[in-house]
C-alpha positions as MATLAB code, in Angstrom:
seq = 'XXXXXXXXXXXXXXXXXXXXXXXXXXXXXXXXXXXXXXXXXXXXXXXXXXXXXXXXXXXXXXXXXXXXXXXXXXXXXXXXXXXXXXXXXXXXXXXXXXXXXXXXXXXXXXXXXXXXXXXXXXXXXXXXXXXXXXXXXXXXXXXXXXXXXXXXXXXXXXXXXXXXXXXXXXXXXXXXXXXXXXXXXXXXXXXXXXXXXXXXXXXXXXXXXXXXXXXXXXXXXXXXXXXXXXXXXXXXXXXXXXXXXXXXXXXXXXXXXXXXXXXXXXXXXXXXXXXXXXXXXXXXXXXXXXXXXXXXXXXXXXXXXXXXXXXXXXXXXXXXXXXXXXXXXXXXXXXXXXXXXXXXXXXXXXXXXXXXXXXXXXXXXXXXXXXXXXXXXXXXXXXXXXXXXXXXXXXXXXXXXXXXXXXXXXXXXXXXXXXXXXXXXXXXXXXXXXXXXXXXXXXXXXXXXXXXXXXXXXXXXXXXXXXXXXXXXXXXXXXXXXXXXXXXXXXXXXXXXXXXXXXXXXXXXXXXXXXXXXXXXXXXXXX';
ca = [
     215.236  -57.577   55.102;
     214.625  -60.595   52.883;
     218.314  -60.930   52.051;
     219.270  -61.459   55.657;
     219.665  -64.921   57.060;
     216.661  -65.838   59.275;
     218.500  -65.641   62.632;
     219.843  -62.196   61.816;
     216.376  -61.058   60.833;
     215.014  -62.272   64.174;
     217.718  -60.427   66.092;
     216.932  -57.109   64.236;
     213.215  -57.473   64.770;
     213.727  -58.332   68.373;
     215.858  -55.280   68.872;
     213.294  -52.972   67.190;
     210.455  -54.550   69.239;
     212.410  -54.118   72.458;
     213.010  -50.387   71.778;
     209.212  -49.878   71.221;
     208.397  -51.912   74.256;
     210.501  -49.542   76.345;
     208.488  -46.665   75.050;
     205.254  -48.542   75.891;
     206.530  -49.233   79.462;
     207.380  -45.590   80.217;
     204.244  -44.203   78.499;
     202.360  -45.110   81.669;
     204.491  -42.494   83.612;
     204.049  -39.589   81.169;
     201.173  -37.748   82.814;
     202.532  -34.275   82.426;
     205.085  -32.156   80.446;
     207.704  -32.192   83.178;
     207.847  -35.925   83.273;
     208.046  -35.961   79.434;
     210.936  -33.464   79.238;
     212.805  -33.912   82.649;
     211.853  -37.448   83.715;
     211.079  -35.712   86.983;
     214.707  -35.403   87.923;
     215.021  -39.069   89.047;
     217.645  -40.510   86.577;
     220.973  -41.614   88.105;
     224.088  -39.716   86.904;
     225.760  -42.863   85.399;
     222.773  -43.430   83.156;
     222.767  -39.828   82.013;
     226.559  -40.092   81.266;
     226.049  -43.249   79.107;
     223.049  -41.615   77.347;
     225.165  -38.519   76.511;
     227.923  -40.844   75.241;
     225.391  -42.662   73.131;
     224.141  -39.413   71.562;
     227.756  -38.485   70.718;
     228.336  -41.916   69.255;
     225.927  -41.579   66.367;
     225.943  -43.290   63.070;
     228.088  -40.404   61.949;
     230.695  -41.866   64.172;
     229.954  -45.469   63.498;
     230.114  -45.160   59.752;
     231.510  -41.710   58.983;
     234.619  -41.985   61.166;
     235.831  -45.314   59.795;
     235.062  -43.962   56.283;
     237.018  -40.757   57.052;
     240.022  -42.732   58.427;
     239.905  -45.081   55.457;
     239.961  -42.098   52.994;
     242.483  -39.920   54.741;
     243.987  -40.248   58.222;
     243.355  -39.693   61.969;
     243.167  -35.914   61.804;
     239.541  -35.874   62.854;
     240.447  -37.704   66.108;
     241.655  -34.171   67.248;
     237.949  -33.362   67.634;
     237.795  -36.033   70.376;
     240.942  -34.766   72.047;
     239.353  -31.280   72.498;
     236.421  -32.744   74.524;
     238.058  -32.713   78.009;
     238.748  -28.930   77.888;
     235.175  -28.175   76.703;
     233.820  -30.520   79.390;
     235.836  -28.744   82.061;
     234.376  -25.346   80.983;
     230.840  -26.814   80.910;
     230.986  -28.420   84.262;
     232.640  -25.449   85.970;
     230.370  -22.656   84.576;
     227.391  -23.882   82.473;
     225.919  -26.734   84.514;
     225.770  -24.720   87.770;
     224.136  -21.926   85.877;
     221.412  -24.030   84.267;
     220.724  -25.899   87.584;
     220.201  -22.581   89.263;
     217.750  -21.232   86.737;
     215.596  -24.403   86.735;
     214.485  -23.606   83.090;
     214.101  -26.720   80.929;
     214.929  -24.714   77.810;
     218.589  -23.761   77.267;
     217.567  -20.538   75.563;
     214.983  -18.894   77.869;
     217.697  -16.952   79.752;
     218.759  -15.247   76.434;
     215.508  -13.411   76.498;
     216.083  -12.322   80.022;
     219.566  -11.126   78.982;
     219.023   -9.486   75.561;
     215.324   -9.612   74.745;
     212.974  -11.911   72.685;
     214.984  -11.725   69.469;
     218.068  -13.410   71.063;
     215.898  -16.333   72.363;
     214.176  -16.665   68.853;
     217.536  -16.512   67.013;
     219.105  -19.234   69.228;
     216.017  -21.468   68.933;
     216.100  -21.125   65.146;
     219.805  -22.058   65.040;
     219.236  -24.997   67.368;
     216.333  -26.446   65.319;
     218.211  -26.049   62.071;
     221.254  -27.834   63.683;
     218.967  -30.588   64.826;
     217.477  -31.104   61.430;
     220.994  -31.257   59.961;
     222.149  -33.744   62.602;
     219.013  -35.951   62.431;
     219.168  -35.858   58.564;
     222.824  -36.931   58.315;
     222.218  -39.689   60.866;
     219.196  -41.032   58.970;
     221.344  -40.952   55.874;
     224.212  -42.778   57.597;
     222.019  -45.687   58.767;
     220.288  -46.031   55.426;
     223.676  -46.066   53.665;
     224.788  -49.114   55.557;
     221.480  -50.975   55.749;
     221.039  -50.556   52.006;
     224.157  -52.530   51.487;
     222.927  -55.221   53.833;
     219.335  -55.506   52.670;
     219.147  -54.124   49.109;
     216.171  -51.966   50.008;
     216.025  -48.306   48.889;
     217.596  -45.873   51.319;
     214.419  -43.859   51.604;
     212.352  -46.985   52.588;
     214.943  -47.857   55.326;
     214.760  -44.263   56.767;
     210.923  -44.485   56.912;
     210.871  -47.879   58.726;
     213.574  -47.016   61.252;
     212.041  -43.532   61.659;
     208.647  -44.940   62.549;
     210.144  -47.173   65.288;
     212.033  -44.119   66.755;
     208.987  -41.933   66.711;
     206.881  -44.625   68.499;
     209.141  -45.124   71.485;
     210.268  -41.386   71.752;
     206.633  -40.152   71.655;
     205.313  -42.781   74.031;
     208.176  -42.881   76.570;
     209.401  -39.279   76.659;
     212.826  -38.403   78.065;
     212.905  -41.338   80.436;
     212.527  -43.748   77.553;
     215.031  -41.894   75.532;
     217.709  -42.109   78.310;
     217.216  -45.829   79.158;
     217.109  -46.898   75.511;
     220.282  -44.935   74.958;
     221.970  -46.753   77.828;
     221.122  -50.074   76.072;
     222.037  -48.622   72.708;
     225.440  -47.370   73.969;
     226.390  -50.788   75.110;
     225.157  -52.530   71.937;
     227.058  -50.282   69.535;
     230.194  -50.407   71.643;
     230.147  -54.242   71.491;
     229.297  -54.094   67.797;
     232.385  -51.880   67.084;
     234.681  -54.243   68.936;
     233.214  -57.234   67.118;
     233.808  -55.664   63.712;
     237.374  -54.606   64.787;
     238.158  -58.200   65.726;
     236.832  -59.599   62.429;
     238.714  -57.070   60.367;
     242.063  -57.613   62.196;
     241.625  -61.445   61.989;
     241.088  -61.079   58.205;
     244.407  -59.277   57.639;
     247.378  -61.465   56.940;
     249.967  -60.634   59.698;
     247.346  -59.179   62.043;
     247.820  -55.880   63.879;
     251.587  -55.586   63.182;
     250.908  -55.753   59.479;
     248.115  -53.188   59.759;
     250.352  -50.815   61.629;
     253.028  -51.224   58.876;
     250.620  -50.531   56.131;
     249.157  -47.606   58.007;
     252.484  -45.957   58.636;
     253.477  -46.379   54.930;
     250.309  -44.587   53.861;
     250.444  -41.899   56.596;
     247.209  -43.091   58.097;
     247.947  -42.351   61.698;
     248.655  -38.640   61.088;
     246.749  -36.105   63.207;
     247.247  -33.484   60.557;
     250.037  -30.865   60.040;
     251.111  -28.953   63.155;
     251.983  -25.901   60.950;
     249.844  -22.850   61.706;
     247.793  -23.545   58.596;
     244.063  -22.581   58.765;
     243.263  -23.219   55.082;
     243.333  -27.022   55.371;
     242.123  -29.576   57.962;
     245.259  -29.063   60.078;
     245.664  -30.146   63.648;
     244.892  -26.628   64.859;
     241.812  -26.257   62.690;
     240.234  -29.446   64.017;
     241.267  -28.645   67.577;
     239.671  -25.197   67.551;
     236.560  -26.479   65.708;
     236.327  -29.411   68.188;
     236.637  -27.135   71.225;
     233.995  -24.692   70.078;
     231.636  -27.409   68.861;
     232.004  -29.465   72.003;
     231.576  -26.353   74.069;
     228.303  -25.752   72.124;
     227.188  -29.307   72.760;
     228.014  -29.484   76.518;
     227.159  -25.836   77.168;
     223.988  -24.887   75.250;
     222.742  -27.754   73.132;
     219.251  -28.571   74.386;
     220.016  -32.294   73.943;
     222.541  -32.059   76.703;
     221.155  -29.209   78.846;
     217.819  -31.004   79.110;
     219.703  -33.947   80.608;
     221.281  -31.851   83.347;
     217.792  -31.341   84.749;
     217.093  -35.079   84.888;
     219.627  -35.725   87.717;
     219.147  -34.982   91.343;
     222.135  -32.542   91.713;
     224.569  -30.448   89.823;
     227.376  -32.796   91.026;
     225.712  -35.767   89.413;
     225.095  -33.761   86.167;
     228.800  -32.787   86.010;
     229.790  -36.441   86.686;
     227.651  -37.535   83.751;
     229.561  -35.243   81.404;
     232.919  -36.568   82.541;
     231.674  -40.158   82.222;
     230.742  -39.317   78.602;
     234.246  -38.024   77.907;
     235.952  -40.974   79.563;
     233.876  -43.295   77.342;
     233.786  -41.433   74.022;
     237.495  -40.436   73.672;
     238.911  -44.122   73.730;
     235.832  -45.540   71.844;
     236.165  -42.941   69.069;
     239.779  -44.028   68.715;
     238.511  -47.513   68.137;
     236.585  -46.235   65.206;
     239.599  -44.513   63.649;
     241.625  -47.691   64.210;
     238.800  -49.660   62.498;
     239.031  -47.374   59.443;
     242.850  -47.961   59.187;
     242.262  -51.731   59.635;
     239.784  -51.731   56.826;
     242.224  -49.854   54.648;
     244.897  -52.490   55.375;
     242.346  -55.285   54.677;
     241.340  -54.004   51.300;
     244.931  -53.235   50.332;
     245.399  -56.965   50.706;
     242.149  -57.712   48.811;
     242.062  -55.259   45.842;
     239.552  -57.268   43.924;
     236.979  -56.584   46.651;
     237.760  -52.896   46.423;
     236.938  -52.833   42.756;
     233.376  -53.975   43.527;
     233.007  -51.000   45.853;
     234.436  -48.595   43.268;
     231.981  -49.806   40.652;
     229.058  -49.469   43.071;
     229.923  -45.800   43.809;
     230.594  -44.934   40.196;
     227.251  -46.423   39.192;
     225.545  -44.239   41.874;
     227.332  -41.207   40.538;
     226.445  -42.010   36.919;
     222.822  -43.299   37.037;
     221.906  -44.700   33.680;
     225.542  -44.462   32.448;
     227.024  -46.978   30.157;
     229.225  -49.774   31.597;
     232.425  -48.223   30.028;
     231.594  -44.868   31.425;
     231.017  -46.386   34.915;
     234.226  -48.381   34.647;
     236.247  -45.264   33.605;
     234.772  -43.215   36.458;
     235.579  -46.044   38.948;
     239.216  -46.048   37.865;
     239.495  -42.338   38.952;
     237.940  -42.654   42.370;
     240.097  -42.052   45.431;
     239.666  -43.682   48.854;
     237.968  -40.470   50.074;
     235.258  -40.992   47.472;
     234.229  -44.391   48.669;
     235.247  -44.525   52.295;
     231.697  -44.581   53.657;
     230.933  -47.670   51.586;
     233.812  -49.786   52.852;
     232.459  -50.934   56.270;
     228.987  -51.849   54.978;
     230.670  -53.860   52.176;
     232.808  -55.667   54.747;
     229.778  -56.462   56.798;
     227.882  -57.942   53.837;
     230.724  -60.095   52.744;
     232.595  -61.111   55.880;
     230.472  -60.858   58.949;
     229.133  -64.470   59.838;
     225.527  -65.348   60.300;
     224.232  -64.462   63.858;
     226.699  -61.673   64.275;
     225.429  -59.735   61.340;
     222.131  -59.182   63.217;
     224.059  -57.882   66.218;
     225.975  -55.491   63.960;
     222.823  -54.182   62.289;
     221.338  -53.639   65.752;
     224.463  -51.726   66.621;
     224.190  -49.522   63.631;
     220.587  -48.907   64.397;
     221.487  -48.074   67.953;
     224.069  -45.571   66.750;
     221.354  -43.700   64.777;
     218.347  -44.201   67.041;
     220.033  -42.841   70.197;
     220.950  -39.552   68.671;
     217.716  -39.078   66.620;
     215.450  -39.877   69.545;
     217.188  -37.343   71.844;
     217.176  -34.762   69.108;
     213.373  -35.313   68.538;
     212.701  -34.855   72.234;
     214.893  -31.825   72.664;
     213.483  -30.113   69.502;
     209.918  -30.757   70.697;
     210.724  -29.253   74.092;
     212.258  -26.110   72.587;
     209.358  -25.781   70.165;
     206.841  -26.174   72.987;
     208.465  -23.754   75.416;
     210.342  -21.226   73.260;
     207.935  -20.917   70.246;
     204.377  -22.181   70.930;
     204.007  -21.131   74.530;
     205.924  -17.858   73.868;
     204.131  -16.660   70.738;
     200.966  -18.706   70.288;
     199.399  -19.733   73.532;
     201.012  -19.546   76.932;
     198.189  -20.832   79.271;
     198.206  -24.522   78.335;
     196.612  -27.138   80.527;
     198.835  -30.138   81.504;
     196.895  -32.249   78.969;
     197.462  -29.680   76.210;
     201.134  -29.329   76.967;
     201.625  -33.073   76.759;
     199.621  -33.385   73.481;
     201.618  -30.592   72.003;
     204.954  -32.378   72.897;
     203.541  -35.618   71.311;
     202.695  -33.778   68.078;
     205.923  -31.785   67.930;
     208.081  -34.902   68.589;
     206.442  -36.728   65.721;
     206.739  -33.698   63.422;
     210.575  -33.294   64.062;
     211.068  -37.035   63.545;
     209.343  -36.773   60.112;
     211.341  -33.592   59.146;
     214.600  -35.453   60.151;
     213.602  -38.220   57.770;
     212.871  -35.868   54.916;
     216.241  -34.097   55.511;
     217.982  -37.484   55.409;
     216.326  -38.401   52.125;
     217.471  -35.121   50.652;
     221.109  -35.897   51.541;
     221.182  -39.109   49.462;
     224.252  -38.905   47.129;
     226.629  -36.847   49.321;
     230.252  -37.682   49.431;
     230.959  -37.864   53.137;
     228.506  -38.007   55.952;
     230.939  -36.601   58.473;
     231.951  -33.623   56.275;
     228.320  -32.613   55.560;
     227.390  -32.763   59.268;
     230.445  -30.724   60.344;
     229.761  -28.179   57.767;
     226.052  -27.642   58.543;
     226.507  -27.748   62.320;
     229.307  -25.269   62.183;
     227.107  -22.825   60.198;
     224.119  -22.945   62.492;
     225.899  -23.326   65.832;
     228.544  -20.615   65.413;
     226.264  -17.607   65.913;
     224.369  -19.320   68.758;
     227.485  -20.032   70.782;
     228.979  -16.538   70.216;
     225.766  -14.878   71.523;
     225.575  -17.190   74.446;
     229.219  -16.503   75.557;
     228.662  -12.785   75.132;
     225.723  -12.879   77.511;
     227.559  -14.927   80.044;
     230.975  -13.249   80.031;
     230.295   -9.621   79.151;
     227.895   -8.630   81.888;
     227.560   -4.949   80.735;
     226.691   -5.748   77.162;
     223.183   -4.491   76.279;
     220.486   -5.490   73.831;
     221.664   -3.088   71.082;
     225.342   -4.202   71.263;
     224.349   -7.842   71.216;
     221.959   -7.482   68.222;
     224.532   -5.490   66.245;
     227.291   -8.038   67.039;
     224.980  -10.934   66.024;
     224.144   -9.281   62.673;
     227.934   -8.761   62.012;
     228.519  -12.452   62.945;
     225.726  -13.769   60.640;
     227.193  -11.704   57.749;
     230.589  -13.197   58.332;
     229.244  -16.749   58.599;
     227.215  -16.325   55.453;
     230.254  -14.943   53.599;
     232.660  -17.749   54.843;
     229.960  -20.331   53.904;
     229.022  -19.225   50.360;
     231.926  -17.142   49.050;
     233.558  -20.281   47.737;
     230.837  -20.445   45.159;
     231.780  -17.043   43.624;
     233.064  -17.083   40.016;
     236.795  -16.803   39.319;
     236.448  -13.137   38.503;
     235.758  -12.497   42.212;
     238.161  -15.133   43.579;
     239.788  -12.430   45.805;
     236.492  -12.251   47.743;
     236.488  -16.001   48.543;
     236.868  -17.242   52.131;
     240.491  -18.439   52.309;
     239.994  -20.529   55.541;
     238.915  -24.151   55.911;
     235.144  -24.656   56.267;
     235.652  -25.920   59.883;
     236.793  -22.410   60.800;
     233.292  -21.082   60.091;
     232.294  -22.153   63.557;
     235.332  -20.662   65.253;
     235.392  -17.387   63.408;
     231.580  -16.940   63.613;
     231.650  -17.428   67.414;
     234.608  -15.181   67.961;
     233.174  -12.500   65.677;
     229.936  -12.164   67.638;
     231.629  -12.316   70.948;
     234.450   -9.817   70.155;
     232.212   -7.399   68.221;
     229.852   -7.378   71.213;
     232.705   -6.667   73.634;
     234.093   -3.944   71.405;
     230.763   -2.220   70.912;
     230.130   -2.407   74.729;
     233.477   -0.657   75.411;
     232.763    1.989   72.811;
     229.410    2.694   74.373;
     230.899    2.970   77.891;
     233.717    5.205   76.630;
     231.411    7.761   75.064;
     229.947    9.303   78.214;
     233.430    9.681   79.579;
     234.562   11.493   76.486;
     231.573   13.816   76.642;
     232.281   14.583   80.255;
     235.871   15.481   79.448;
     234.677   17.742   76.605;
     232.209   19.499   78.916;
     234.919   20.166   81.515;
     237.307   21.444   78.944;
     234.726   24.015   77.799;
];
């Protein structure tokens, strides 16, 4: 970070050292697998709530949301508005269920319900979702820090990733939670500081920002028409509800935390605390994107620099004229993710810049560390101990968790490096998570709601759902000759339709199976 002023460099190094120190401190307590994965159930509910909030408030939110609001409008905020309903369902049904089972893995009960294939399928979907999440977050942090330091994005991912691996491996779940509490506070303060600096830089302040935002339709939540082919209000609301239901209801990141509290009541309270914090804070990030739009509207010469940077990245090795021509065609949606890093480089004063960098790091590290711990737990319980070796000693279980945590951290880094060059961090994450999570949630709801559904119906319904998800995802790539076979719905509907397909197909197949004996009996009597 040689381009940073000395005081900012000291702040960043102190932050990274502090996170590793937390891991070292808690490493003394990690004597068994239960402590590593559950923190022995001693964490207070308020700390769990802040840690869940910090996991939600990733670098996808910190950078992707302002970039999205800059490039379009506030339609993605509808995702946050869906959280209370999903939280209500999770606290009323899912948390009591998980607390009663006592299973650290969110997917063990699927085997009891439908057989080994269901557990394996859910685990595979979860691990793929985690890789997509960690990769997009690694990419997001590297995107901003590259602008601040000039270092290659891949180098930034490796350096930050090593720090995350160190404190997550050494400290386990307890270190993850307490570092997330600190990180949640730091990144909230960082967002407020950036918002203040942007507003103070706009001539006329907030009234002028509101006027510019209204003129450019920046405050729109999307069309209320029943349109499911675009990112309408209803598409984002449905996607948000199902995705948040997946997060609160069966994502190992969150389910694992429910076991770290002393009671189901505290676990439910932690979910509601997350909602109360995340909804207003996410609104701040959308407001920040609109404020940045107003700021650059008043400083178009600064915007030209961003356009040239993005155009140069899209045309590596291109001539200056070609780059300039491409820059002239770019829309706000093409360079939205670059705006906030550029503002930080040019306008954030010395001293505060180090705090902002620490906030961005916090946004990434909190989500990645919990993802690493949860992925390692699932791998250990649902794969290794299930299919490879079940009778592990306490020392072997702990060693396996250390190795798996490190491996998933490295895989997350590789995924992030592979994402370099994408258009929108938020769009990529939403698409990938919708693909992997849709089938998993549908199967889970089928098992919980339809008590009479058997293994055969569940497997058939899941296969049907996977076919639908694959078609909806990849049919857009079909040539024009087969355009009639393309998915007409918006990509965010993949999660919704995939979930409902598996659930409804399973219910229908169950009813058909139950109806057959009755029909046979009627035929026998008639004869």
